[in-house]
mmCIF file of C-alpha atoms and ligand atoms in Angstrom:
data_model
loop_
_atom_site.group_PDB
_atom_site.id
_atom_site.type_symbol
_atom_site.label_atom_id
_atom_site.label_comp_id
_atom_site.label_asym_id
_atom_site.label_seq_id
_atom_site.Cartn_x
_atom_site.Cartn_y
_atom_site.Cartn_z
ATOM 1 C CA MET A 1 73.860 42.064 123.174
ATOM 2 C CA THR A 2 72.297 42.477 126.635
ATOM 3 C CA CYS A 3 70.557 45.637 127.859
ATOM 4 C CA VAL A 4 73.362 46.180 130.363
ATOM 5 C CA ARG A 5 76.066 46.042 127.680
ATOM 6 C CA ALA A 6 74.053 48.182 125.301
ATOM 7 C CA GLY A 7 73.206 50.646 128.077
ATOM 8 C CA GLN A 8 76.856 51.179 128.951
ATOM 9 C CA GLY A 9 77.654 52.086 125.378
ATOM 10 C CA LEU A 10 74.661 54.334 124.751
ATOM 11 C CA SER A 11 76.293 57.692 125.479
ATOM 12 C CA ALA A 12 79.298 56.860 123.346
ATOM 13 C CA TYR A 13 76.904 55.606 120.668
ATOM 14 C CA VAL A 14 74.998 58.882 120.738
ATOM 15 C CA ASP A 15 78.302 60.770 120.530
ATOM 16 C CA GLY A 16 79.552 58.703 117.593
ATOM 17 C CA GLU A 17 82.463 57.541 119.741
ATOM 18 C CA LEU A 18 81.973 53.775 119.371
ATOM 19 C CA SER A 19 83.949 51.677 116.940
ATOM 20 C CA GLY A 20 82.017 50.605 113.856
ATOM 21 C CA ARG A 21 81.418 47.089 115.138
ATOM 22 C CA GLU A 22 80.287 48.272 118.611
ATOM 23 C CA ALA A 23 78.036 50.890 117.087
ATOM 24 C CA LEU A 24 76.335 48.333 114.843
ATOM 25 C CA ALA A 25 75.744 45.991 117.790
ATOM 26 C CA VAL A 26 74.220 48.788 119.892
ATOM 27 C CA ARG A 27 72.118 49.968 116.973
ATOM 28 C CA ALA A 28 70.788 46.429 116.389
ATOM 29 C CA HIS A 29 69.900 46.094 120.077
ATOM 30 C CA VAL A 30 68.216 49.491 120.289
ATOM 31 C CA ALA A 31 66.130 48.690 117.192
ATOM 32 C CA GLN A 32 64.440 45.798 118.966
ATOM 33 C CA CYS A 33 64.486 47.013 122.612
ATOM 34 C CA PRO A 34 62.028 49.804 123.491
ATOM 35 C CA GLN A 35 63.618 50.438 126.923
ATOM 36 C CA CYS A 36 67.073 51.041 125.480
ATOM 37 C CA ALA A 37 65.593 53.138 122.678
ATOM 38 C CA ALA A 38 63.866 55.328 125.280
ATOM 39 C CA GLU A 39 67.104 55.592 127.241
ATOM 40 C CA ARG A 40 68.936 56.661 124.080
ATOM 41 C CA ASP A 41 66.339 59.377 123.469
ATOM 42 C CA ARG A 42 66.730 60.699 127.013
ATOM 43 C CA LEU A 43 70.508 60.835 126.616
ATOM 44 C CA ILE A 44 70.120 62.709 123.336
ATOM 45 C CA GLU A 45 67.774 65.150 125.055
ATOM 46 C CA ILE A 46 70.332 65.868 127.801
ATOM 47 C CA LYS A 47 73.137 66.221 125.290
ATOM 48 C CA GLN A 48 71.174 68.630 123.132
ATOM 49 C CA ALA A 49 70.101 70.683 126.131
ATOM 50 C CA LEU A 50 73.741 71.042 127.205
ATOM 51 C CA GLU A 51 74.828 71.973 123.705
ATOM 52 C CA ALA A 52 72.127 74.620 123.588
ATOM 53 C CA MET A 53 73.247 76.310 126.829
ATOM 54 C CA PRO A 54 73.960 79.965 126.066
ATOM 55 C CA SER A 55 77.511 81.235 126.006
ATOM 56 C CA LEU A 56 77.951 83.485 129.033
ATOM 57 C CA GLU A 57 79.068 87.070 128.874
ATOM 58 C CA PRO A 58 82.198 87.695 130.963
ATOM 59 C CA PRO A 59 81.667 90.327 133.672
ATOM 60 C CA PRO A 60 82.916 93.831 132.878
ATOM 61 C CA GLY A 61 86.583 94.400 133.647
ATOM 62 C CA LEU A 62 87.384 90.680 133.744
ATOM 63 C CA GLU A 63 90.271 90.890 131.295
ATOM 64 C CA ALA A 64 91.835 93.803 133.179
ATOM 65 C CA ARG A 65 91.629 91.880 136.468
ATOM 66 C CA LEU A 66 93.152 88.781 134.878
ATOM 67 C CA LYS A 67 95.983 90.871 133.421
ATOM 68 C CA ALA A 68 96.635 92.447 136.809
ATOM 69 C CA ALA A 69 96.817 89.001 138.433
ATOM 70 C CA VAL A 70 99.267 87.746 135.815
ATOM 71 C CA ARG A 71 101.431 90.881 136.123
ATOM 72 C CA ALA A 72 101.469 90.502 139.898
ATOM 73 C CA GLU A 73 102.655 86.929 139.380
ATOM 74 C CA ALA A 74 105.342 88.146 136.961
ATOM 75 C CA ALA A 75 106.466 90.772 139.490
ATOM 76 C CA THR A 76 106.691 88.185 142.264
ATOM 77 C CA ARG A 77 108.955 86.075 140.108
ATOM 78 C CA ARG A 78 111.178 89.039 139.226
ATOM 79 C CA GLN A 79 111.567 89.946 142.890
ATOM 80 C CA THR A 80 112.741 86.517 143.851
ATOM 81 C CA ARG A 81 115.428 86.741 141.185
ATOM 82 C CA VAL A 82 116.975 90.039 142.213
ATOM 83 C CA PRO A 83 118.649 88.962 145.484
ATOM 84 C CA ALA A 84 120.137 85.960 143.762
ATOM 85 C CA LEU A 85 121.637 88.123 141.027
ATOM 86 C CA ALA A 86 122.932 90.701 143.507
ATOM 87 C CA GLY A 87 124.685 87.934 145.357
ATOM 88 C CA ILE A 88 126.771 87.025 142.352
ATOM 89 C CA GLY A 89 128.905 90.168 142.422
ATOM 90 C CA ALA A 90 129.687 89.746 146.071
ATOM 91 C CA CYS A 91 130.653 86.172 145.668
ATOM 92 C CA ALA A 92 134.266 85.136 145.362
ATOM 93 C CA VAL A 93 133.428 82.415 142.867
ATOM 94 C CA ALA A 94 131.397 84.729 140.690
ATOM 95 C CA GLY A 95 133.567 83.826 137.708
ATOM 96 C CA ALA A 96 132.602 80.201 137.899
ATOM 97 C CA ALA A 97 128.946 81.054 138.341
ATOM 98 C CA LEU A 98 128.984 83.422 135.380
ATOM 99 C CA ALA A 99 130.605 80.832 133.178
ATOM 100 C CA MET A 100 127.806 78.472 134.041
ATOM 101 C CA ILE A 101 125.206 81.141 133.471
ATOM 102 C CA ALA A 102 126.636 81.870 130.039
ATOM 103 C CA LEU A 103 126.499 78.174 129.234
ATOM 104 C CA ALA A 104 122.943 77.845 130.424
ATOM 105 C CA ASN A 105 121.899 80.993 128.646
ATOM 106 C CA ALA A 106 123.330 79.847 125.326
ATOM 107 C CA ASP A 107 121.146 76.762 125.338
ATOM 108 C CA PRO A 108 118.138 77.060 127.594
ATOM 109 C CA SER A 109 117.216 73.429 127.122
ATOM 110 C CA ARG A 110 120.523 72.383 128.659
ATOM 111 C CA ARG A 111 120.836 72.122 132.395
ATOM 112 C CA PRO A 112 124.160 73.378 133.736
ATOM 113 C CA LEU A 113 126.435 70.638 134.998
ATOM 114 C CA ALA A 114 127.110 70.483 138.697
ATOM 115 C CA PRO A 115 130.069 72.817 139.285
ATOM 116 C CA VAL A 116 133.267 71.556 140.831
ATOM 117 C CA SER A 117 133.851 74.687 142.864
ATOM 118 C CA GLN A 118 130.283 74.885 144.261
ATOM 119 C CA PRO A 119 129.189 78.438 143.434
ATOM 120 C CA PRO A 120 126.092 79.691 145.225
ATOM 121 C CA ILE A 121 123.140 77.528 144.301
ATOM 122 C CA ALA A 122 120.909 80.602 144.202
ATOM 123 C CA ALA A 123 122.798 81.951 141.199
ATOM 124 C CA VAL A 124 122.237 78.746 139.285
ATOM 125 C CA ASP A 125 118.585 78.709 140.165
ATOM 126 C CA SER A 126 118.140 82.299 139.071
ATOM 127 C CA VAL A 127 118.960 81.083 135.594
ATOM 128 C CA ALA A 128 117.122 77.830 135.801
ATOM 129 C CA ASP A 129 114.244 79.396 137.675
ATOM 130 C CA GLN A 130 111.922 77.412 135.544
ATOM 131 C CA ALA A 131 113.308 74.137 136.790
ATOM 132 C CA TYR A 132 111.189 72.249 139.240
ATOM 133 C CA VAL A 133 111.508 69.058 141.144
ATOM 134 C CA ILE A 134 111.192 66.134 138.786
ATOM 135 C CA GLY A 135 108.071 64.143 139.452
ATOM 136 C CA SER A 136 105.946 67.021 140.652
ATOM 137 C CA ASP A 137 103.071 67.851 138.361
ATOM 138 C CA PRO A 138 102.762 71.586 137.859
ATOM 139 C CA LEU A 139 99.405 71.165 136.204
ATOM 140 C CA GLY A 140 97.959 69.202 139.065
ATOM 141 C CA GLY A 141 97.157 70.969 142.295
ATOM 142 C CA ALA A 142 97.676 67.974 144.533
ATOM 143 C CA THR A 143 101.438 67.689 144.439
ATOM 144 C CA PRO A 144 103.196 70.738 145.840
ATOM 145 C CA VAL A 145 105.479 72.315 143.280
ATOM 146 C CA LEU A 146 108.835 73.178 144.723
ATOM 147 C CA PRO A 147 111.613 75.188 143.180
ATOM 148 C CA ALA A 148 114.600 73.081 142.281
ATOM 149 C CA SER A 149 116.596 74.884 144.960
ATOM 150 C CA PHE A 150 114.392 73.244 147.559
ATOM 151 C CA GLY A 151 116.605 70.204 147.319
ATOM 152 C CA GLY A 152 114.812 67.955 144.916
ATOM 153 C CA ARG A 153 117.739 67.518 142.589
ATOM 154 C CA MET B 1 128.498 91.798 130.363
ATOM 155 C CA LEU B 2 126.282 90.907 133.274
ATOM 156 C CA SER B 3 123.992 93.866 132.637
ATOM 157 C CA THR B 4 123.638 92.977 128.950
ATOM 158 C CA TRP B 5 122.689 89.482 129.935
ATOM 159 C CA VAL B 6 120.206 90.697 132.520
ATOM 160 C CA LYS B 7 118.671 93.120 130.002
ATOM 161 C CA GLY B 8 118.367 90.300 127.493
ATOM 162 C CA LEU B 9 116.642 88.118 130.039
ATOM 163 C CA VAL B 10 114.254 90.881 131.039
ATOM 164 C CA ARG B 11 113.384 91.593 127.396
ATOM 165 C CA GLU B 12 112.812 87.910 126.740
ATOM 166 C CA ARG B 13 110.574 87.719 129.748
ATOM 167 C CA GLU B 14 108.618 90.781 128.663
ATOM 168 C CA ASP B 15 108.083 89.181 125.245
ATOM 169 C CA ARG B 16 106.782 86.033 126.895
ATOM 170 C CA THR B 17 104.475 88.044 129.142
ATOM 171 C CA ALA B 18 103.146 89.960 126.130
ATOM 172 C CA LEU B 19 102.569 86.709 124.227
ATOM 173 C CA PHE B 20 100.802 85.217 127.228
ATOM 174 C CA GLU B 21 98.587 88.271 127.595
ATOM 175 C CA ARG B 22 97.612 88.063 123.924
ATOM 176 C CA LEU B 23 96.666 84.411 124.303
ATOM 177 C CA MET B 24 94.757 85.266 127.456
ATOM 178 C CA GLY B 25 92.861 88.013 125.640
ATOM 179 C CA ASP B 26 91.954 85.607 122.847
ATOM 180 C CA THR B 27 90.744 82.836 125.131
ATOM 181 C CA GLN B 28 89.291 84.543 128.212
ATOM 182 C CA ARG B 29 85.751 84.685 126.887
ATOM 183 C CA GLN B 30 85.535 80.989 126.080
ATOM 184 C CA ALA B 31 87.466 80.083 129.215
ATOM 185 C CA TYR B 32 85.111 82.152 131.369
ATOM 186 C CA ASN B 33 82.156 80.221 129.993
ATOM 187 C CA MET B 34 83.887 76.943 130.782
ATOM 188 C CA ALA B 35 84.837 78.146 134.280
ATOM 189 C CA TYR B 36 81.280 79.250 134.953
ATOM 190 C CA ARG B 37 79.830 75.922 133.852
ATOM 191 C CA MET B 38 82.264 74.111 136.102
ATOM 192 C CA ALA B 39 82.109 76.413 139.117
ATOM 193 C CA GLY B 40 78.387 77.166 139.004
ATOM 194 C CA ASN B 41 78.399 80.908 139.765
ATOM 195 C CA ALA B 42 80.087 84.100 138.616
ATOM 196 C CA SER B 43 82.290 84.714 141.618
ATOM 197 C CA ASP B 44 83.680 81.168 141.839
ATOM 198 C CA ALA B 45 84.074 81.174 138.063
ATOM 199 C CA GLU B 46 86.252 84.278 138.181
ATOM 200 C CA ASP B 47 88.369 82.853 141.008
ATOM 201 C CA LEU B 48 88.812 79.621 139.080
ATOM 202 C CA LEU B 49 89.681 81.471 135.896
ATOM 203 C CA GLN B 50 92.199 83.707 137.626
ATOM 204 C CA GLU B 51 93.924 80.785 139.329
ATOM 205 C CA THR B 52 93.995 78.954 136.006
ATOM 206 C CA TYR B 53 95.677 81.807 134.133
ATOM 207 C CA VAL B 54 98.156 82.526 136.914
ATOM 208 C CA ARG B 55 99.166 78.881 137.038
ATOM 209 C CA ALA B 56 99.307 78.757 133.234
ATOM 210 C CA PHE B 57 101.588 81.790 133.259
ATOM 211 C CA ARG B 58 103.834 80.252 135.902
ATOM 212 C CA PHE B 59 104.302 77.187 133.730
ATOM 213 C CA PHE B 60 104.061 78.903 130.363
ATOM 214 C CA HIS B 61 107.503 77.570 129.392
ATOM 215 C CA ARG B 62 105.963 74.113 129.392
ATOM 216 C CA TYR B 63 103.260 75.051 126.944
ATOM 217 C CA ASP B 64 103.735 73.371 123.574
ATOM 218 C CA GLU B 65 102.900 76.064 121.048
ATOM 219 C CA ALA B 66 101.967 73.416 118.459
ATOM 220 C CA LEU B 67 98.862 72.605 120.531
ATOM 221 C CA PRO B 68 95.795 74.770 121.035
ATOM 222 C CA PHE B 69 96.216 77.050 124.023
ATOM 223 C CA THR B 70 92.687 76.270 125.224
ATOM 224 C CA SER B 71 93.418 72.520 125.497
ATOM 225 C CA TRP B 72 96.327 73.272 127.759
ATOM 226 C CA LEU B 73 94.328 75.812 129.715
ATOM 227 C CA TYR B 74 91.426 73.407 130.219
ATOM 228 C CA ARG B 75 93.783 70.803 131.520
ATOM 229 C CA ILE B 76 94.993 73.214 134.172
ATOM 230 C CA MET B 77 91.487 74.420 134.973
ATOM 231 C CA THR B 78 90.227 70.840 135.259
ATOM 232 C CA ASN B 79 92.927 69.985 137.771
ATOM 233 C CA ILE B 80 92.272 73.046 139.896
ATOM 234 C CA GLN B 81 88.528 72.532 139.839
ATOM 235 C CA ILE B 82 88.569 68.844 140.724
ATOM 236 C CA ASP B 83 91.091 69.423 143.499
ATOM 237 C CA SER B 84 89.083 72.217 145.005
ATOM 238 C CA ALA B 85 85.843 70.232 144.790
ATOM 239 C CA ARG B 86 87.556 67.364 146.613
ATOM 240 C CA ARG B 87 88.954 69.720 149.243
ATOM 241 C CA LYS B 88 85.522 71.206 149.847
ATOM 242 C CA SER B 89 83.857 67.827 150.306
ATOM 243 C CA ARG B 90 86.683 66.735 152.646
ATOM 244 C CA LEU B 91 86.204 69.879 154.709
ATOM 245 C CA LYS B 92 82.529 69.098 155.055
ATOM 246 C CA THR B 93 83.272 65.566 156.213
ATOM 247 C CA VAL B 94 85.712 66.899 158.779
ATOM 248 C CA SER B 95 83.354 69.540 160.120
ATOM 249 C CA LEU B 96 80.555 67.014 160.467
ATOM 250 C CA ASP B 97 82.805 64.590 162.299
ATOM 251 C CA ALA B 98 84.023 67.383 164.533
ATOM 252 C CA ALA B 99 80.435 68.236 165.368
ATOM 253 C CA GLY B 100 80.005 64.716 166.648
ATOM 254 C CA HIS B 101 77.679 63.421 163.957
ATOM 255 C CA ASP B 102 78.552 60.006 162.722
ATOM 256 C CA GLU B 103 77.514 60.716 159.183
ATOM 257 C CA SER B 104 80.760 60.119 157.381
ATOM 258 C CA ARG B 105 79.187 57.340 155.345
ATOM 259 C CA ALA B 106 76.539 59.654 154.036
ATOM 260 C CA TRP B 107 79.273 62.017 152.868
ATOM 261 C CA GLU B 108 81.114 59.489 150.782
ATOM 262 C CA PHE B 109 78.968 60.828 147.987
ATOM 263 C CA PRO B 110 79.219 64.444 146.965
ATOM 264 C CA ASP B 111 76.522 66.481 148.573
ATOM 265 C CA PRO B 112 74.311 67.472 145.639
ATOM 266 C CA GLU B 113 71.758 69.232 147.801
ATOM 267 C CA ALA B 114 74.191 71.569 149.545
ATOM 268 C CA LYS B 115 75.925 72.521 146.316
ATOM 269 C CA ALA B 116 72.683 72.855 144.430
ATOM 270 C CA ASP B 117 71.404 75.241 147.101
ATOM 271 C CA ALA B 118 74.423 77.502 146.676
ATOM 272 C CA ALA B 119 74.071 77.439 142.919
ATOM 273 C CA LEU B 120 70.338 78.010 143.167
ATOM 274 C CA MET B 121 70.898 81.345 144.822
ATOM 275 C CA GLU B 122 72.389 82.603 141.606
ATOM 276 C CA ALA B 123 71.033 80.409 138.840
ATOM 277 C CA THR B 124 67.893 81.692 137.262
ATOM 278 C CA LEU B 125 64.901 79.473 136.683
ATOM 279 C CA ALA B 126 65.827 79.445 133.024
ATOM 280 C CA GLU B 127 68.935 77.469 133.914
ATOM 281 C CA PRO B 128 67.952 74.299 135.743
ATOM 282 C CA LEU B 129 70.759 72.654 133.826
ATOM 283 C CA GLN B 130 73.390 74.792 135.531
ATOM 284 C CA VAL B 131 71.997 73.796 138.917
ATOM 285 C CA GLY B 132 72.119 70.177 137.799
ATOM 286 C CA LEU B 133 75.718 70.573 136.641
ATOM 287 C CA SER B 134 76.678 71.993 140.024
ATOM 288 C CA ALA B 135 75.152 68.978 141.729
ATOM 289 C CA MET B 136 77.213 66.463 139.773
ATOM 290 C CA THR B 137 80.264 64.490 140.865
ATOM 291 C CA PRO B 138 83.192 66.772 139.883
ATOM 292 C CA GLU B 139 84.865 64.272 137.527
ATOM 293 C CA PHE B 140 81.583 63.526 135.764
ATOM 294 C CA ARG B 141 80.745 67.215 135.464
ATOM 295 C CA THR B 142 84.125 68.071 133.981
ATOM 296 C CA ALA B 143 83.888 65.299 131.391
ATOM 297 C CA VAL B 144 80.346 66.281 130.413
ATOM 298 C CA VAL B 145 81.147 70.006 130.217
ATOM 299 C CA LEU B 146 84.222 69.389 128.073
ATOM 300 C CA ALA B 147 82.356 67.067 125.711
ATOM 301 C CA ASP B 148 78.907 68.632 125.461
ATOM 302 C CA ILE B 149 79.514 72.330 126.095
ATOM 303 C CA GLU B 150 83.046 72.729 124.751
ATOM 304 C CA GLY B 151 82.517 70.112 122.041
ATOM 305 C CA LEU B 152 85.711 68.138 122.684
ATOM 306 C CA SER B 153 86.103 64.567 121.401
ATOM 307 C CA TYR B 154 86.525 61.763 123.959
ATOM 308 C CA GLU B 155 90.205 61.667 123.116
ATOM 309 C CA GLU B 156 90.571 65.390 123.782
ATOM 310 C CA VAL B 157 88.651 65.072 127.048
ATOM 311 C CA ALA B 158 90.934 62.193 128.053
ATOM 312 C CA GLU B 159 93.931 64.403 127.325
ATOM 313 C CA ALA B 160 92.516 67.298 129.351
ATOM 314 C CA MET B 161 91.632 65.055 132.288
ATOM 315 C CA ASP B 162 94.812 63.026 132.038
ATOM 316 C CA THR B 163 92.958 59.740 131.881
ATOM 317 C CA SER B 164 91.966 57.027 129.403
ATOM 318 C CA VAL B 165 89.275 57.237 126.736
ATOM 319 C CA GLY B 166 87.502 54.328 128.459
ATOM 320 C CA THR B 167 87.297 56.300 131.706
ATOM 321 C CA VAL B 168 86.009 59.333 129.819
ATOM 322 C CA ARG B 169 83.333 57.229 128.170
ATOM 323 C CA SER B 170 82.158 55.975 131.539
ATOM 324 C CA ARG B 171 82.298 59.438 133.174
ATOM 325 C CA ILE B 172 80.273 61.047 130.416
ATOM 326 C CA HIS B 173 77.678 58.306 130.509
ATOM 327 C CA ARG B 174 77.327 58.302 134.285
ATOM 328 C CA GLY B 175 77.412 62.090 134.329
ATOM 329 C CA ARG B 176 74.553 62.417 131.862
ATOM 330 C CA LYS B 177 72.534 59.890 133.826
ATOM 331 C CA GLN B 178 73.241 61.771 137.056
ATOM 332 C CA LEU B 179 72.139 64.990 135.415
ATOM 333 C CA ARG B 180 69.000 63.406 134.039
ATOM 334 C CA CYS B 181 68.042 61.959 137.441
ATOM 335 C CA PHE B 182 68.561 65.362 139.007
ATOM 336 C CA LEU B 183 66.432 67.110 136.397
ATOM 337 C CA GLU B 184 63.684 64.507 136.647
ATOM 338 C CA ARG B 185 63.551 65.067 140.403
ATOM 339 C CA GLN B 186 63.282 68.804 139.725
ATOM 340 C CA GLY B 187 60.436 68.264 137.296
ATOM 341 C CA GLY B 188 62.206 67.823 133.996
ATOM 342 C CA LEU B 189 63.890 70.133 131.556
ATOM 343 C CA ALA B 190 62.137 73.487 131.812
ATOM 344 C CA GLN B 191 62.273 75.152 128.464
HETATM 345 ZN ZN1 LIG C 1 67.790 46.911 125.914
#
């Protein structure tokens, strides 16, 4: 094994993340190569220093501020639902929309089928408000997350 | 009928909010530590943590309750942090170009000095490591923090960073070397 190959595997070796065969090869190299042995020791030193970093005390009132932020988010989502629900009563095809809502409500994992009589899309989305455009990654910040009503279906 | 349904929905939502708040209470301490190590100072850490929990709440229906909540949370935090680090370094490139300096090449690398300066203002001398962490390439820092501070396995880090174990291995190795170079320039690990 060359120093370059051994060097690339040193961190994983130190972490016990190499396969048995790789680990044995690195260990054999390190045993007869002072440079790689020194490099291993430096990596261990860094690792141990990181592990020894103290756990930080959260600032006072942090949990209350986080709760407030989450409740504000919950309130925002409720507000966006209300107009959609109010619209149902006024709508001539409310019956059709309600039938779909009942269907969707009975089994939340089931998406309502596209209605024949085209009830207001907002009513559907108020039920499926947790549906988002397929392909967007809600966990990633890069791709904008759009509500399904934006037209992604 | 409609009102019963609406009440049911509201109750269900309140239950979910209560569950989320319990999970948040249980994890906020550990998550704050992680956010601080990634962000480098208390104020950025709190912003990062708040954005993480708000986004987690927004997508709470996607959370698989069979998995640890922290793993899911770290995945979200990692994404936010790496995105924001990239945005910041892009902004710097743009402002330099706008100022008429042709230094874009120099800025292909993250600017350890600038970031370290900001972190230095808050970090105490007892924490040269935190300054070093702040100076690292964001992807390397995240991998190293998850593995060495949070104690995740390479496989768990790969899951959190949505990448392969091979990439994690390389990021951790290069990250530790980056950190060591930084500390050696600063005069070693002060104890
Ligand atoms: Zn060697």
